Short mmCIF file of C-alpha atoms in Angstrom, two decimals:
data_model
loop_
_atom_site.label_atom_id
_atom_site.label_comp_id
_atom_site.label_asym_id
_atom_site.label_seq_id
_atom_site.Cartn_x
_atom_site.Cartn_y
_atom_site.Cartn_z
CA MET A 1 0.00 0.00 0.00
CA LYS A 2 1.31 3.43 -0.96
CA ILE A 3 0.28 6.44 1.16
CA ILE A 4 1.36 9.91 0.00
CA GLY A 5 1.44 12.95 2.32
CA PHE A 6 0.05 16.21 0.98
CA GLY A 7 0.17 19.75 2.37
CA GLN A 8 0.14 23.45 1.58
CA LEU A 9 2.43 25.25 4.04
CA ARG A 10 3.74 28.71 4.87
CA ASN A 11 6.17 29.70 7.64
CA GLU A 12 5.34 26.67 9.76
CA ALA A 13 8.93 26.39 10.98
CA SER A 14 8.81 29.74 12.77
CA ARG A 15 5.51 28.73 14.39
CA GLY A 16 7.09 25.59 15.79
CA ASN A 17 4.82 23.35 13.73
CA LEU A 18 6.94 21.96 10.90
CA GLU A 19 8.86 19.23 12.71
CA ASN A 20 5.58 18.01 14.26
CA TRP A 21 3.99 18.01 10.81
CA PHE A 22 6.72 15.76 9.47
CA ARG A 23 6.29 13.46 12.46
CA CYS A 24 2.64 13.10 11.55
CA MET A 25 3.69 12.24 7.99
CA GLU A 26 6.07 9.45 9.05
CA PRO A 27 3.76 6.62 7.87
CA CYS A 28 3.78 8.05 4.32
CA ASN A 29 5.89 6.64 1.51
CA HIS A 30 6.45 10.11 0.06
CA ILE A 31 5.34 13.67 0.81
CA TYR A 32 4.31 16.54 -1.49
CA ILE A 33 4.40 20.15 -0.25
CA TRP A 34 3.29 23.39 -1.84
CA ASP A 35 5.26 26.07 -0.01
CA GLN A 36 3.48 29.43 -0.07
CA ALA A 37 6.56 31.68 -0.24
CA SER A 38 7.78 30.96 3.29
CA THR A 39 10.14 33.58 4.69
CA ASP A 40 11.41 31.57 7.67
CA ASN A 41 13.76 28.58 7.77
CA SER A 42 11.20 26.11 6.43
CA ARG A 43 13.45 25.29 3.47
CA GLU A 44 16.19 24.07 5.82
CA ILE A 45 13.78 21.66 7.48
CA TYR A 46 12.45 20.45 4.13
CA GLU A 47 16.04 19.58 3.22
CA LYS A 48 16.25 17.24 6.21
CA TYR A 49 13.46 15.18 4.68
CA LYS A 50 14.40 15.51 1.01
CA HIS A 51 14.86 11.74 0.68
CA LYS A 52 11.06 11.39 0.75
CA THR A 53 9.76 14.90 0.08
CA THR A 54 8.96 16.90 -3.06
CA VAL A 55 8.48 20.64 -2.57
CA LEU A 56 7.01 23.14 -5.02
CA TYR A 57 8.10 26.65 -4.03
CA SER A 58 5.71 29.45 -4.90
CA PRO A 59 7.50 32.80 -5.39
CA THR A 60 4.47 34.60 -3.94
CA ASN A 61 1.91 33.77 -1.27
CA ARG A 62 -1.15 32.64 -3.24
CA PHE A 63 -3.26 32.14 -0.13
CA ASN A 64 -6.45 33.25 -1.86
CA GLU A 65 -5.79 30.69 -4.62
CA GLU A 66 -5.28 27.73 -2.32
CA LEU A 67 -7.51 25.35 -4.31
CA ILE A 68 -5.71 26.21 -7.55
CA CYS A 69 -2.36 25.55 -5.84
CA LYS A 70 -3.63 22.27 -4.41
CA GLY A 71 -4.73 21.23 -7.89
CA GLU A 72 -1.31 21.92 -9.39
CA LEU A 73 0.43 19.96 -6.64
CA TYR A 74 -2.07 17.11 -6.84
CA ARG A 75 -1.60 16.66 -10.58
CA LEU A 76 2.16 16.42 -10.08
CA LEU A 77 1.66 13.84 -7.33
CA LEU A 78 -0.50 11.65 -9.56
CA LYS A 79 1.91 11.99 -12.46
CA GLU A 80 4.87 10.83 -10.36
CA HIS A 81 2.98 8.27 -8.25
CA PRO A 82 0.15 6.89 -10.40
CA ASP A 83 -0.04 3.81 -8.14
CA VAL A 84 -0.83 5.77 -4.95
CA ASN A 85 -3.58 4.18 -2.82
CA TRP A 86 -4.30 6.88 -0.23
CA ILE A 87 -3.56 10.57 0.34
CA LEU A 88 -2.96 11.95 3.84
CA TRP A 89 -3.68 15.68 3.81
CA LEU A 90 -2.70 17.83 6.77
CA ASP A 91 -2.38 21.58 7.16
CA GLY A 92 0.82 22.65 8.88
CA ASP A 93 -0.89 23.37 12.21
CA LEU A 94 -2.74 20.06 12.48
CA ILE A 95 -1.68 17.12 14.64
CA LEU A 96 -2.75 13.62 13.63
CA ASP A 97 -4.26 11.28 16.21
CA GLY A 98 -1.31 9.66 17.95
CA ARG A 99 -2.93 6.23 17.77
CA LEU A 100 -2.48 6.26 13.99
CA LEU A 101 1.26 6.88 14.33
CA VAL A 102 2.08 3.62 16.12
CA ASP A 103 1.92 -0.09 15.21
CA ASP A 104 1.26 0.62 11.53
CA ASN A 105 -2.27 1.69 12.51
CA LEU A 106 -2.71 4.21 9.70
CA ARG A 107 -2.14 1.48 7.12
CA ARG A 108 -4.41 -0.88 9.03
CA LEU A 109 -7.16 1.76 8.92
CA CYS A 110 -6.68 2.32 5.18
CA LYS A 111 -6.92 -1.43 4.56
CA LYS A 112 -10.18 -1.66 6.53
CA LEU A 113 -11.59 1.29 4.59
CA ASP A 114 -10.58 -0.28 1.28
CA ASP A 115 -12.31 -3.51 2.25
CA LYS A 116 -15.53 -1.58 2.92
CA GLY A 117 -15.31 0.55 -0.23
CA ILE A 118 -14.93 3.77 1.77
CA ASP A 119 -12.79 6.52 0.24
CA LEU A 120 -13.58 9.49 2.51
CA PRO A 121 -13.51 8.68 6.26
CA CYS A 122 -14.82 11.40 8.60
CA PHE A 123 -12.42 12.29 11.43
CA GLY A 124 -12.98 14.07 14.70
CA HIS A 125 -11.60 17.63 14.79
CA TYR A 126 -10.64 19.74 17.81
CA ASN A 127 -9.70 23.43 17.74
CA LEU A 128 -7.28 24.16 20.56
CA TRP A 129 -7.89 27.61 22.03
CA ARG A 130 -5.11 29.61 23.72
CA SER A 131 -3.79 26.37 25.22
CA ASP A 132 -2.21 23.04 24.30
CA ILE A 133 -4.95 20.92 25.87
CA TRP A 134 -8.21 22.93 25.87
CA TYR A 135 -10.41 23.09 22.76
CA ARG A 136 -13.18 25.54 22.01
CA ILE A 137 -16.79 24.51 21.33
CA ASP A 138 -18.77 27.78 21.12
CA GLN A 139 -19.06 30.21 18.16
CA GLY A 140 -18.93 27.37 15.64
CA TYR A 141 -15.43 26.25 16.61
CA HIS A 142 -16.51 22.63 17.04
CA ASN A 143 -18.63 22.37 13.90
CA LEU A 144 -15.95 20.43 12.04
CA HIS A 145 -15.91 17.61 14.57
CA MET A 146 -16.68 14.38 12.68
CA HIS A 147 -16.74 16.48 9.52
CA TRP A 148 -13.01 16.54 8.73
CA PHE A 149 -11.54 14.53 5.87
CA PRO A 150 -7.74 14.18 5.90
CA LEU A 151 -7.66 10.75 4.17
CA TRP A 152 -8.60 10.36 0.51
CA GLY A 153 -8.92 6.97 -1.14
CA GLN A 154 -9.00 6.13 -4.86
CA PRO A 155 -6.84 9.21 -5.60
CA GLN A 156 -6.75 8.68 -9.37
CA ARG A 157 -10.39 9.73 -9.76
CA LEU A 158 -10.16 12.90 -7.65
CA TRP A 159 -9.59 16.52 -8.69
CA PHE A 160 -9.70 20.06 -7.32
CA PRO A 161 -11.95 22.77 -8.81
CA ASN A 162 -10.20 25.74 -10.35
CA MET A 163 -11.57 28.33 -7.88
CA LYS A 164 -10.15 31.42 -6.20
CA GLY A 165 -11.21 32.75 -2.80
CA LEU A 166 -11.13 31.90 0.90
CA HIS A 167 -12.81 29.14 2.90
CA HIS A 168 -13.84 26.86 0.06
CA GLY A 169 -14.14 23.16 0.83
CA GLN A 170 -10.64 21.69 0.86
CA VAL A 171 -11.56 18.12 -0.08
CA PRO A 172 -11.14 17.17 -3.76
CA GLN A 173 -14.08 16.32 -5.97
CA GLY A 174 -14.90 12.76 -7.00
CA THR A 175 -15.15 10.89 -3.70
CA VAL A 176 -17.89 8.28 -3.46
CA LYS A 177 -18.49 6.96 0.05
CA GLY A 178 -17.77 8.33 3.52
CA CYS A 179 -18.24 7.10 7.06
CA PRO A 180 -17.22 8.21 10.59
CA VAL A 181 -14.10 6.69 12.13
CA ASP A 182 -12.96 6.77 15.76
CA VAL A 183 -9.82 8.84 15.19
CA SER A 184 -9.19 12.58 15.09
CA VAL A 185 -6.96 15.53 14.38
CA PHE A 186 -6.41 18.58 16.56
CA HIS A 187 -5.71 22.07 15.32
CA LYS A 188 -3.03 24.32 16.82
CA GLY A 189 -3.85 27.39 14.74
CA PHE A 190 -5.70 29.05 17.65
CA SER A 191 -3.55 27.61 20.43
CA ASN A 192 -1.67 30.84 21.19
CA ASP A 193 -2.54 34.51 21.16
CA ASP A 194 -0.08 35.56 18.45
CA SER A 195 -1.48 33.02 15.97
CA ILE A 196 -5.05 34.14 16.57
CA VAL A 197 -4.24 37.82 16.13
CA GLU A 198 -2.16 37.07 13.02
CA LYS A 199 -5.10 35.20 11.50
CA TYR A 200 -7.48 38.02 12.39
CA LEU A 201 -5.30 40.66 10.76
CA ASN A 202 -4.61 38.50 7.70
CA TYR A 203 -8.25 37.68 7.02
CA ARG A 204 -9.27 41.30 7.62
CA SER A 205 -6.66 42.47 5.11
CA LEU A 206 -8.13 40.07 2.54
CA GLY A 207 -11.58 41.58 2.95
CA GLN A 208 -13.25 39.19 5.35
CA LYS A 209 -15.80 40.83 7.68
CA GLY A 210 -18.78 40.04 9.88
CA TRP A 211 -19.19 37.07 12.20
CA ASP A 212 -16.57 34.89 10.48
CA LEU A 213 -13.94 37.51 11.28
CA ASP A 214 -15.25 38.84 14.60
CA ARG A 215 -15.44 35.43 16.26
CA LEU A 216 -11.63 35.24 16.16
CA ILE A 217 -11.45 37.85 18.92
CA ASP A 218 -14.87 37.44 20.55
CA GLU A 219 -14.63 35.44 23.79
CA GLU A 220 -17.85 36.61 25.44
CA THR A 221 -19.39 33.13 25.18
CA LEU A 222 -16.09 31.22 25.47
CA THR A 223 -16.69 27.55 26.28
CA VAL A 224 -13.89 24.98 26.30
CA GLU A 225 -13.37 21.32 27.05
CA LYS A 226 -10.26 19.24 27.61
CA LEU A 227 -8.65 17.40 24.72
CA PRO A 228 -8.96 13.59 24.98
CA GLU A 229 -5.59 12.29 26.16
CA LYS A 230 -5.82 9.19 23.98
CA ILE A 231 -5.37 11.19 20.75
CA ILE A 232 -2.24 13.11 21.84
CA PRO A 233 1.01 11.70 20.36
CA ASP A 234 3.60 10.85 23.01
CA TRP A 235 6.06 13.33 21.45
CA PHE A 236 3.65 16.30 21.50
CA LYS A 237 5.01 19.01 23.79
CA ILE A 238 2.46 20.51 26.18
CA SER A 239 3.67 23.96 27.25
CA ASP A 240 0.44 25.69 28.24
CA GLU A 241 -2.18 23.79 30.27
CA GLN A 242 -4.00 26.83 31.68
CA ASN A 243 -7.71 26.98 31.01
CA PRO A 244 -8.21 29.96 28.64
CA ILE A 245 -11.38 30.94 30.47
CA ASN A 246 -9.11 32.07 33.30
CA LYS A 247 -6.96 34.24 31.02
CA LYS A 248 -7.43 37.90 30.22
CA LYS A 249 -9.54 38.29 27.08
CA LEU A 250 -7.77 38.69 23.74
CA ILE A 251 -9.63 41.88 22.88
CA GLU A 252 -8.28 43.48 26.05
CA LEU A 253 -4.71 42.32 25.47
CA TYR A 254 -4.52 43.36 21.82
CA SER A 255 -6.96 46.27 21.61
CA GLY A 256 -4.36 48.48 19.94
CA GLU A 257 -3.56 46.01 17.16
CA ILE A 258 -7.06 44.86 16.28
CA SER A 259 -9.01 48.08 16.67
#
């Protein structure tokens, strides 16, 4: 069975995410990366894994063309690995369920899915919030739970639409059958204050407005729960265990930057 890793990344080294991302990709036979004009030392880390990694370097950050970029990278992947069985797609700030990273369990899962004719398993999804162990459930932050699709089967029949813009569905077209599975990912993109503010300012600069933007700094209804320990890889470093409900609100800390 051939599993290929797939990701679109930008400056994940400086965020402390890139080495973890490669750890999550360890079960893969090869990895394909579209680098969105990173300005940090991401290239140096890619070089460490060049024996199993292909990187396309974009000279500019085409963030608002992410589906077009994914399509270009995906076509290259299929051209060079026409016999691929499964694609593992992870954004740079996602951590794969640690249970899939031991005892060949990712391949075991793919085999079970193949036997059942399933090509789009539905994973759990947790958005960490200003912490390494607390995830947010209000303001739509938990809507993706059991609606996240990082594994794609039958890759040869899949494609990405040629669409510009933000927040389009990131799963390729052409999948046939999905089902829930008892494994998850967790998202570190909101796990620290700087990342949240950076996202807010970036999306605002690209024209986003209204609830989708405001909820990034609105903690009036903040509700969190603790991440299930069973999904945390044993190598994942937990630096901040404080419940974010007990922290000073973001809008108070960064009022000057986000006003």
